[in-house]
Amino acid sequence: CEPISFREDVRQLWPMLREDACSVVTWKNAVILGVATGGAIAIRQDLDDQVRAETAEHPDRWGGTSQVLRQFGEAAWQVPVMFGVYGYSVWQQDPELHSFSKAMISAHALSALTTVAIKGITNTDRPTTEFHDGHYGFPSYHTSSTFAIAATIEEYYGWKAGLPAYTLAGLVGWSRIDQREHDLSDVLFGAVLGYTIGKSVAAAHLDRD
């Protein structure tokens, strides 16, 4: 087989992203995200206010733990790790790890772009004004990006690897609520969005392989 090449990956980057984006646009995913949207609207009208009141009365229940957990959803942490895995796969000429790393990077990128686009369109308020002046709450970027990575891990390596990744993603989502930077609906929809994109992109890469 041909050697793994960084230059070839750069040349194929845009076609890869285009194909991966197309893999997400399916009727099945439309139904899943449609149901998630309806659920988020229903939650926003009732449960979000209850959760806001609860977190206002008991702020930062997990204290510094929530601050640590949120770091796992930060692009500043995620991106170097993903590209580190990618670089290692090129150095080792490891086809499976190389495929996984490309799928993970693509899923993360598509999840990030989609999340930011929805934020701009909806421009919902947050529980506090300490972040983005209380704007652009829906959906949670930290949650969607972390679930996209977790779904990619699960698709490639199965539930034994996926379960810890999903657990961490769930804890990242909880930290966003605990720190009052997101509502429950922001986090739940972000989780479904990231999961859907991650599973679809990873499956597409595995099919092409």
PDB file of C-alpha atoms in Angstrom:
ATOM      1  CA  CYS A   1       0.000   0.000   0.000  1.00  0.00           C
ATOM      2  CA  GLU A   2       1.060   3.606  -0.512  1.00  0.00           C
ATOM      3  CA  PRO A   3       2.888   5.351   2.334  1.00  0.00           C
ATOM      4  CA  ILE A   4       0.863   7.735   4.490  1.00  0.00           C
ATOM      5  CA  SER A   5       1.685  11.291   3.457  1.00  0.00           C
ATOM      6  CA  PHE A   6       0.918  14.586   5.174  1.00  0.00           C
ATOM      7  CA  ARG A   7       1.045  16.339   1.808  1.00  0.00           C
ATOM      8  CA  GLU A   8      -1.535  13.964   0.339  1.00  0.00           C
ATOM      9  CA  ASP A   9      -3.778  14.444   3.376  1.00  0.00           C
ATOM     10  CA  VAL A  10      -3.672  18.216   2.904  1.00  0.00           C
ATOM     11  CA  ARG A  11      -4.552  17.786  -0.781  1.00  0.00           C
ATOM     12  CA  GLN A  12      -7.504  15.566   0.132  1.00  0.00           C
ATOM     13  CA  LEU A  13      -8.696  17.723   3.051  1.00  0.00           C
ATOM     14  CA  TRP A  14     -11.476  19.625   1.290  1.00  0.00           C
ATOM     15  CA  PRO A  15     -12.837  16.586  -0.625  1.00  0.00           C
ATOM     16  CA  MET A  16     -12.805  14.641   2.663  1.00  0.00           C
ATOM     17  CA  LEU A  17     -14.741  17.327   4.521  1.00  0.00           C
ATOM     18  CA  ARG A  18     -17.237  17.590   1.660  1.00  0.00           C
ATOM     19  CA  GLU A  19     -17.856  13.847   1.596  1.00  0.00           C
ATOM     20  CA  ASP A  20     -18.109  13.695   5.370  1.00  0.00           C
ATOM     21  CA  ALA A  21     -20.610  16.560   5.422  1.00  0.00           C
ATOM     22  CA  CYS A  22     -22.708  14.704   2.858  1.00  0.00           C
ATOM     23  CA  SER A  23     -22.620  11.573   5.025  1.00  0.00           C
ATOM     24  CA  VAL A  24     -24.303  13.515   7.832  1.00  0.00           C
ATOM     25  CA  VAL A  25     -27.153  14.735   5.628  1.00  0.00           C
ATOM     26  CA  THR A  26     -29.468  11.710   5.719  1.00  0.00           C
ATOM     27  CA  TRP A  27     -33.146  11.214   6.495  1.00  0.00           C
ATOM     28  CA  LYS A  28     -32.252   9.170   9.559  1.00  0.00           C
ATOM     29  CA  ASN A  29     -30.134  11.981  10.974  1.00  0.00           C
ATOM     30  CA  ALA A  30     -32.795  14.526  10.057  1.00  0.00           C
ATOM     31  CA  VAL A  31     -35.323  12.581  12.113  1.00  0.00           C
ATOM     32  CA  ILE A  32     -32.928  12.220  15.063  1.00  0.00           C
ATOM     33  CA  LEU A  33     -32.061  15.919  15.088  1.00  0.00           C
ATOM     34  CA  GLY A  34     -35.676  16.872  14.508  1.00  0.00           C
ATOM     35  CA  VAL A  35     -36.747  14.916  17.574  1.00  0.00           C
ATOM     36  CA  ALA A  36     -33.832  16.419  19.522  1.00  0.00           C
ATOM     37  CA  THR A  37     -34.920  19.915  18.466  1.00  0.00           C
ATOM     38  CA  GLY A  38     -38.481  19.251  19.597  1.00  0.00           C
ATOM     39  CA  GLY A  39     -37.199  17.881  22.885  1.00  0.00           C
ATOM     40  CA  ALA A  40     -34.968  20.914  23.394  1.00  0.00           C
ATOM     41  CA  ILE A  41     -37.906  23.267  22.794  1.00  0.00           C
ATOM     42  CA  ALA A  42     -40.062  21.337  25.267  1.00  0.00           C
ATOM     43  CA  ILE A  43     -37.310  21.332  27.887  1.00  0.00           C
ATOM     44  CA  ARG A  44     -36.589  25.010  27.359  1.00  0.00           C
ATOM     45  CA  GLN A  45     -40.163  25.966  28.192  1.00  0.00           C
ATOM     46  CA  ASP A  46     -40.156  24.310  31.602  1.00  0.00           C
ATOM     47  CA  LEU A  47     -37.180  22.281  32.800  1.00  0.00           C
ATOM     48  CA  ASP A  48     -34.548  24.868  31.903  1.00  0.00           C
ATOM     49  CA  ASP A  49     -36.055  27.360  34.341  1.00  0.00           C
ATOM     50  CA  GLN A  50     -36.121  24.743  37.084  1.00  0.00           C
ATOM     51  CA  VAL A  51     -32.481  23.848  36.491  1.00  0.00           C
ATOM     52  CA  ARG A  52     -31.523  27.534  36.407  1.00  0.00           C
ATOM     53  CA  ALA A  53     -33.219  28.091  39.748  1.00  0.00           C
ATOM     54  CA  GLU A  54     -31.522  25.036  41.235  1.00  0.00           C
ATOM     55  CA  THR A  55     -28.039  26.014  40.039  1.00  0.00           C
ATOM     56  CA  ALA A  56     -28.596  29.606  41.164  1.00  0.00           C
ATOM     57  CA  GLU A  57     -29.434  28.369  44.657  1.00  0.00           C
ATOM     58  CA  HIS A  58     -26.541  25.877  44.681  1.00  0.00           C
ATOM     59  CA  PRO A  59     -23.864  27.275  42.320  1.00  0.00           C
ATOM     60  CA  ASP A  60     -20.729  25.317  41.458  1.00  0.00           C
ATOM     61  CA  ARG A  61     -21.709  22.180  43.348  1.00  0.00           C
ATOM     62  CA  TRP A  62     -18.659  20.405  42.006  1.00  0.00           C
ATOM     63  CA  GLY A  63     -16.388  23.384  42.556  1.00  0.00           C
ATOM     64  CA  GLY A  64     -12.987  23.048  40.917  1.00  0.00           C
ATOM     65  CA  THR A  65     -13.960  19.682  39.424  1.00  0.00           C
ATOM     66  CA  SER A  66     -16.320  21.392  36.991  1.00  0.00           C
ATOM     67  CA  GLN A  67     -13.545  23.772  35.980  1.00  0.00           C
ATOM     68  CA  VAL A  68     -11.271  20.820  35.251  1.00  0.00           C
ATOM     69  CA  LEU A  69     -13.973  18.930  33.344  1.00  0.00           C
ATOM     70  CA  ARG A  70     -14.791  21.870  31.103  1.00  0.00           C
ATOM     71  CA  GLN A  71     -11.195  21.874  29.853  1.00  0.00           C
ATOM     72  CA  PHE A  72     -11.848  18.565  28.082  1.00  0.00           C
ATOM     73  CA  GLY A  73     -14.405  20.384  25.926  1.00  0.00           C
ATOM     74  CA  GLU A  74     -12.105  23.280  25.041  1.00  0.00           C
ATOM     75  CA  ALA A  75     -10.820  23.462  21.474  1.00  0.00           C
ATOM     76  CA  ALA A  76      -7.500  24.642  22.914  1.00  0.00           C
ATOM     77  CA  TRP A  77      -7.131  21.200  24.511  1.00  0.00           C
ATOM     78  CA  GLN A  78      -8.905  19.028  21.967  1.00  0.00           C
ATOM     79  CA  VAL A  79      -7.203  20.247  18.800  1.00  0.00           C
ATOM     80  CA  PRO A  80      -3.574  19.659  19.926  1.00  0.00           C
ATOM     81  CA  VAL A  81      -4.470  16.151  21.133  1.00  0.00           C
ATOM     82  CA  MET A  82      -6.222  15.271  17.861  1.00  0.00           C
ATOM     83  CA  PHE A  83      -3.373  16.527  15.728  1.00  0.00           C
ATOM     84  CA  GLY A  84      -0.928  14.792  18.039  1.00  0.00           C
ATOM     85  CA  VAL A  85      -2.686  11.486  17.348  1.00  0.00           C
ATOM     86  CA  TYR A  86      -2.706  12.297  13.638  1.00  0.00           C
ATOM     87  CA  GLY A  87       1.020  13.145  13.640  1.00  0.00           C
ATOM     88  CA  TYR A  88       1.832   9.943  15.490  1.00  0.00           C
ATOM     89  CA  SER A  89      -0.147   7.904  12.934  1.00  0.00           C
ATOM     90  CA  VAL A  90       1.852   9.452  10.091  1.00  0.00           C
ATOM     91  CA  TRP A  91       5.136   8.911  11.893  1.00  0.00           C
ATOM     92  CA  GLN A  92       4.287   5.276  12.645  1.00  0.00           C
ATOM     93  CA  GLN A  93       2.658   4.720   9.231  1.00  0.00           C
ATOM     94  CA  ASP A  94      -0.318   3.207  11.054  1.00  0.00           C
ATOM     95  CA  PRO A  95      -3.289   2.977   8.625  1.00  0.00           C
ATOM     96  CA  GLU A  96      -5.960   2.280  11.244  1.00  0.00           C
ATOM     97  CA  LEU A  97      -4.852   5.049  13.597  1.00  0.00           C
ATOM     98  CA  HIS A  98      -4.439   7.361  10.614  1.00  0.00           C
ATOM     99  CA  SER A  99      -7.996   6.695   9.469  1.00  0.00           C
ATOM    100  CA  PHE A 100      -9.310   7.206  13.007  1.00  0.00           C
ATOM    101  CA  SER A 101      -7.433  10.468  13.477  1.00  0.00           C
ATOM    102  CA  LYS A 102      -8.715  11.895  10.192  1.00  0.00           C
ATOM    103  CA  ALA A 103     -12.287  10.887  11.034  1.00  0.00           C
ATOM    104  CA  MET A 104     -11.954  12.451  14.491  1.00  0.00           C
ATOM    105  CA  ILE A 105     -10.577  15.722  13.105  1.00  0.00           C
ATOM    106  CA  SER A 106     -13.288  15.888  10.453  1.00  0.00           C
ATOM    107  CA  ALA A 107     -16.097  15.086  12.913  1.00  0.00           C
ATOM    108  CA  HIS A 108     -14.794  17.719  15.305  1.00  0.00           C
ATOM    109  CA  ALA A 109     -14.555  20.334  12.550  1.00  0.00           C
ATOM    110  CA  LEU A 110     -18.059  19.652  11.221  1.00  0.00           C
ATOM    111  CA  SER A 111     -19.499  19.595  14.725  1.00  0.00           C
ATOM    112  CA  ALA A 112     -17.814  22.893  15.555  1.00  0.00           C
ATOM    113  CA  LEU A 113     -18.994  24.601  12.365  1.00  0.00           C
ATOM    114  CA  THR A 114     -22.551  23.327  12.792  1.00  0.00           C
ATOM    115  CA  THR A 115     -22.678  24.312  16.448  1.00  0.00           C
ATOM    116  CA  VAL A 116     -21.396  27.831  15.782  1.00  0.00           C
ATOM    117  CA  ALA A 117     -23.855  28.253  12.896  1.00  0.00           C
ATOM    118  CA  ILE A 118     -26.806  27.213  15.085  1.00  0.00           C
ATOM    119  CA  LYS A 119     -25.591  29.509  17.860  1.00  0.00           C
ATOM    120  CA  GLY A 120     -25.557  32.433  15.446  1.00  0.00           C
ATOM    121  CA  ILE A 121     -29.027  31.643  14.112  1.00  0.00           C
ATOM    122  CA  THR A 122     -30.766  31.013  17.449  1.00  0.00           C
ATOM    123  CA  ASN A 123     -28.806  33.413  19.707  1.00  0.00           C
ATOM    124  CA  THR A 124     -30.453  32.154  22.892  1.00  0.00           C
ATOM    125  CA  ASP A 125     -29.620  33.509  26.332  1.00  0.00           C
ATOM    126  CA  ARG A 126     -27.473  31.776  28.941  1.00  0.00           C
ATOM    127  CA  PRO A 127     -28.125  31.401  32.689  1.00  0.00           C
ATOM    128  CA  THR A 128     -25.474  34.071  33.391  1.00  0.00           C
ATOM    129  CA  THR A 129     -23.941  36.990  31.480  1.00  0.00           C
ATOM    130  CA  GLU A 130     -20.354  36.078  32.348  1.00  0.00           C
ATOM    131  CA  PHE A 131     -19.721  34.386  28.985  1.00  0.00           C
ATOM    132  CA  HIS A 132     -20.451  36.116  25.651  1.00  0.00           C
ATOM    133  CA  ASP A 133     -22.559  38.605  27.645  1.00  0.00           C
ATOM    134  CA  GLY A 134     -25.143  35.871  28.135  1.00  0.00           C
ATOM    135  CA  HIS A 135     -25.713  35.292  24.402  1.00  0.00           C
ATOM    136  CA  TYR A 136     -25.287  32.329  22.011  1.00  0.00           C
ATOM    137  CA  GLY A 137     -26.156  29.591  24.454  1.00  0.00           C
ATOM    138  CA  PHE A 138     -27.768  26.977  22.198  1.00  0.00           C
ATOM    139  CA  PRO A 139     -26.262  24.441  21.697  1.00  0.00           C
ATOM    140  CA  SER A 140     -23.278  23.763  23.937  1.00  0.00           C
ATOM    141  CA  TYR A 141     -20.022  23.738  21.948  1.00  0.00           C
ATOM    142  CA  HIS A 142     -18.120  21.884  24.658  1.00  0.00           C
ATOM    143  CA  THR A 143     -20.733  19.131  24.716  1.00  0.00           C
ATOM    144  CA  SER A 144     -21.170  18.715  20.955  1.00  0.00           C
ATOM    145  CA  SER A 145     -17.443  18.587  20.244  1.00  0.00           C
ATOM    146  CA  THR A 146     -16.750  16.106  23.049  1.00  0.00           C
ATOM    147  CA  PHE A 147     -19.603  13.824  21.991  1.00  0.00           C
ATOM    148  CA  ALA A 148     -18.420  13.966  18.364  1.00  0.00           C
ATOM    149  CA  ILE A 149     -15.022  12.681  19.483  1.00  0.00           C
ATOM    150  CA  ALA A 150     -16.589  10.046  21.760  1.00  0.00           C
ATOM    151  CA  ALA A 151     -18.831   8.765  18.955  1.00  0.00           C
ATOM    152  CA  THR A 152     -15.838   8.471  16.630  1.00  0.00           C
ATOM    153  CA  ILE A 153     -13.931   6.493  19.259  1.00  0.00           C
ATOM    154  CA  GLU A 154     -16.900   4.169  19.780  1.00  0.00           C
ATOM    155  CA  GLU A 155     -17.414   3.618  16.042  1.00  0.00           C
ATOM    156  CA  TYR A 156     -13.764   2.654  15.519  1.00  0.00           C
ATOM    157  CA  TYR A 157     -12.939   0.808  18.735  1.00  0.00           C
ATOM    158  CA  GLY A 158     -16.263  -0.385  20.132  1.00  0.00           C
ATOM    159  CA  TRP A 159     -18.073   0.149  23.415  1.00  0.00           C
ATOM    160  CA  LYS A 160     -15.131  -0.765  25.641  1.00  0.00           C
ATOM    161  CA  ALA A 161     -13.395   2.379  24.435  1.00  0.00           C
ATOM    162  CA  GLY A 162     -16.570   4.312  23.728  1.00  0.00           C
ATOM    163  CA  LEU A 163     -18.159   4.036  27.167  1.00  0.00           C
ATOM    164  CA  PRO A 164     -15.396   5.930  29.023  1.00  0.00           C
ATOM    165  CA  ALA A 165     -15.386   8.530  26.242  1.00  0.00           C
ATOM    166  CA  TYR A 166     -19.154   9.006  26.485  1.00  0.00           C
ATOM    167  CA  THR A 167     -18.920   9.180  30.278  1.00  0.00           C
ATOM    168  CA  LEU A 168     -16.341  11.939  30.041  1.00  0.00           C
ATOM    169  CA  ALA A 169     -18.449  13.760  27.444  1.00  0.00           C
ATOM    170  CA  GLY A 170     -21.458  13.565  29.751  1.00  0.00           C
ATOM    171  CA  LEU A 171     -19.427  14.979  32.622  1.00  0.00           C
ATOM    172  CA  VAL A 172     -18.230  17.820  30.398  1.00  0.00           C
ATOM    173  CA  GLY A 173     -21.869  18.586  29.614  1.00  0.00           C
ATOM    174  CA  TRP A 174     -22.751  18.533  33.311  1.00  0.00           C
ATOM    175  CA  SER A 175     -19.905  20.947  34.071  1.00  0.00           C
ATOM    176  CA  ARG A 176     -21.453  23.464  31.688  1.00  0.00           C
ATOM    177  CA  ILE A 177     -24.708  23.342  33.653  1.00  0.00           C
ATOM    178  CA  ASP A 178     -22.946  23.361  37.024  1.00  0.00           C
ATOM    179  CA  GLN A 179     -21.017  26.497  36.067  1.00  0.00           C
ATOM    180  CA  ARG A 180     -24.272  28.092  34.843  1.00  0.00           C
ATOM    181  CA  GLU A 181     -22.893  28.746  31.375  1.00  0.00           C
ATOM    182  CA  HIS A 182     -25.506  26.563  29.652  1.00  0.00           C
ATOM    183  CA  ASP A 183     -29.056  25.370  30.080  1.00  0.00           C
ATOM    184  CA  LEU A 184     -30.078  21.724  30.147  1.00  0.00           C
ATOM    185  CA  SER A 185     -31.526  22.000  26.616  1.00  0.00           C
ATOM    186  CA  ASP A 186     -28.225  23.426  25.294  1.00  0.00           C
ATOM    187  CA  VAL A 187     -26.320  20.449  26.640  1.00  0.00           C
ATOM    188  CA  LEU A 188     -28.770  17.720  25.606  1.00  0.00           C
ATOM    189  CA  PHE A 189     -29.103  18.968  22.035  1.00  0.00           C
ATOM    190  CA  GLY A 190     -25.328  19.464  21.822  1.00  0.00           C
ATOM    191  CA  ALA A 191     -24.828  15.853  22.881  1.00  0.00           C
ATOM    192  CA  VAL A 192     -27.210  14.537  20.205  1.00  0.00           C
ATOM    193  CA  LEU A 193     -25.690  16.802  17.544  1.00  0.00           C
ATOM    194  CA  GLY A 194     -22.126  15.738  18.323  1.00  0.00           C
ATOM    195  CA  TYR A 195     -23.085  12.064  18.564  1.00  0.00           C
ATOM    196  CA  THR A 196     -24.902  12.138  15.222  1.00  0.00           C
ATOM    197  CA  ILE A 197     -22.064  13.852  13.399  1.00  0.00           C
ATOM    198  CA  GLY A 198     -19.371  11.697  15.000  1.00  0.00           C
ATOM    199  CA  LYS A 199     -21.119   8.398  14.225  1.00  0.00           C
ATOM    200  CA  SER A 200     -21.911   9.410  10.639  1.00  0.00           C
ATOM    201  CA  VAL A 201     -18.434  10.672   9.824  1.00  0.00           C
ATOM    202  CA  ALA A 202     -16.679   7.708  11.423  1.00  0.00           C
ATOM    203  CA  ALA A 203     -18.948   5.244   9.594  1.00  0.00           C
ATOM    204  CA  ALA A 204     -18.250   7.024   6.309  1.00  0.00           C
ATOM    205  CA  HIS A 205     -14.485   6.755   6.833  1.00  0.00           C
ATOM    206  CA  LEU A 206     -14.722   3.087   7.730  1.00  0.00           C
ATOM    207  CA  ASP A 207     -16.836   2.422   4.634  1.00  0.00           C
ATOM    208  CA  ARG A 208     -14.316   4.192   2.411  1.00  0.00           C
ATOM    209  CA  ASP A 209     -11.488   2.226   4.016  1.00  0.00           C
TER     210      ASP A 209
END
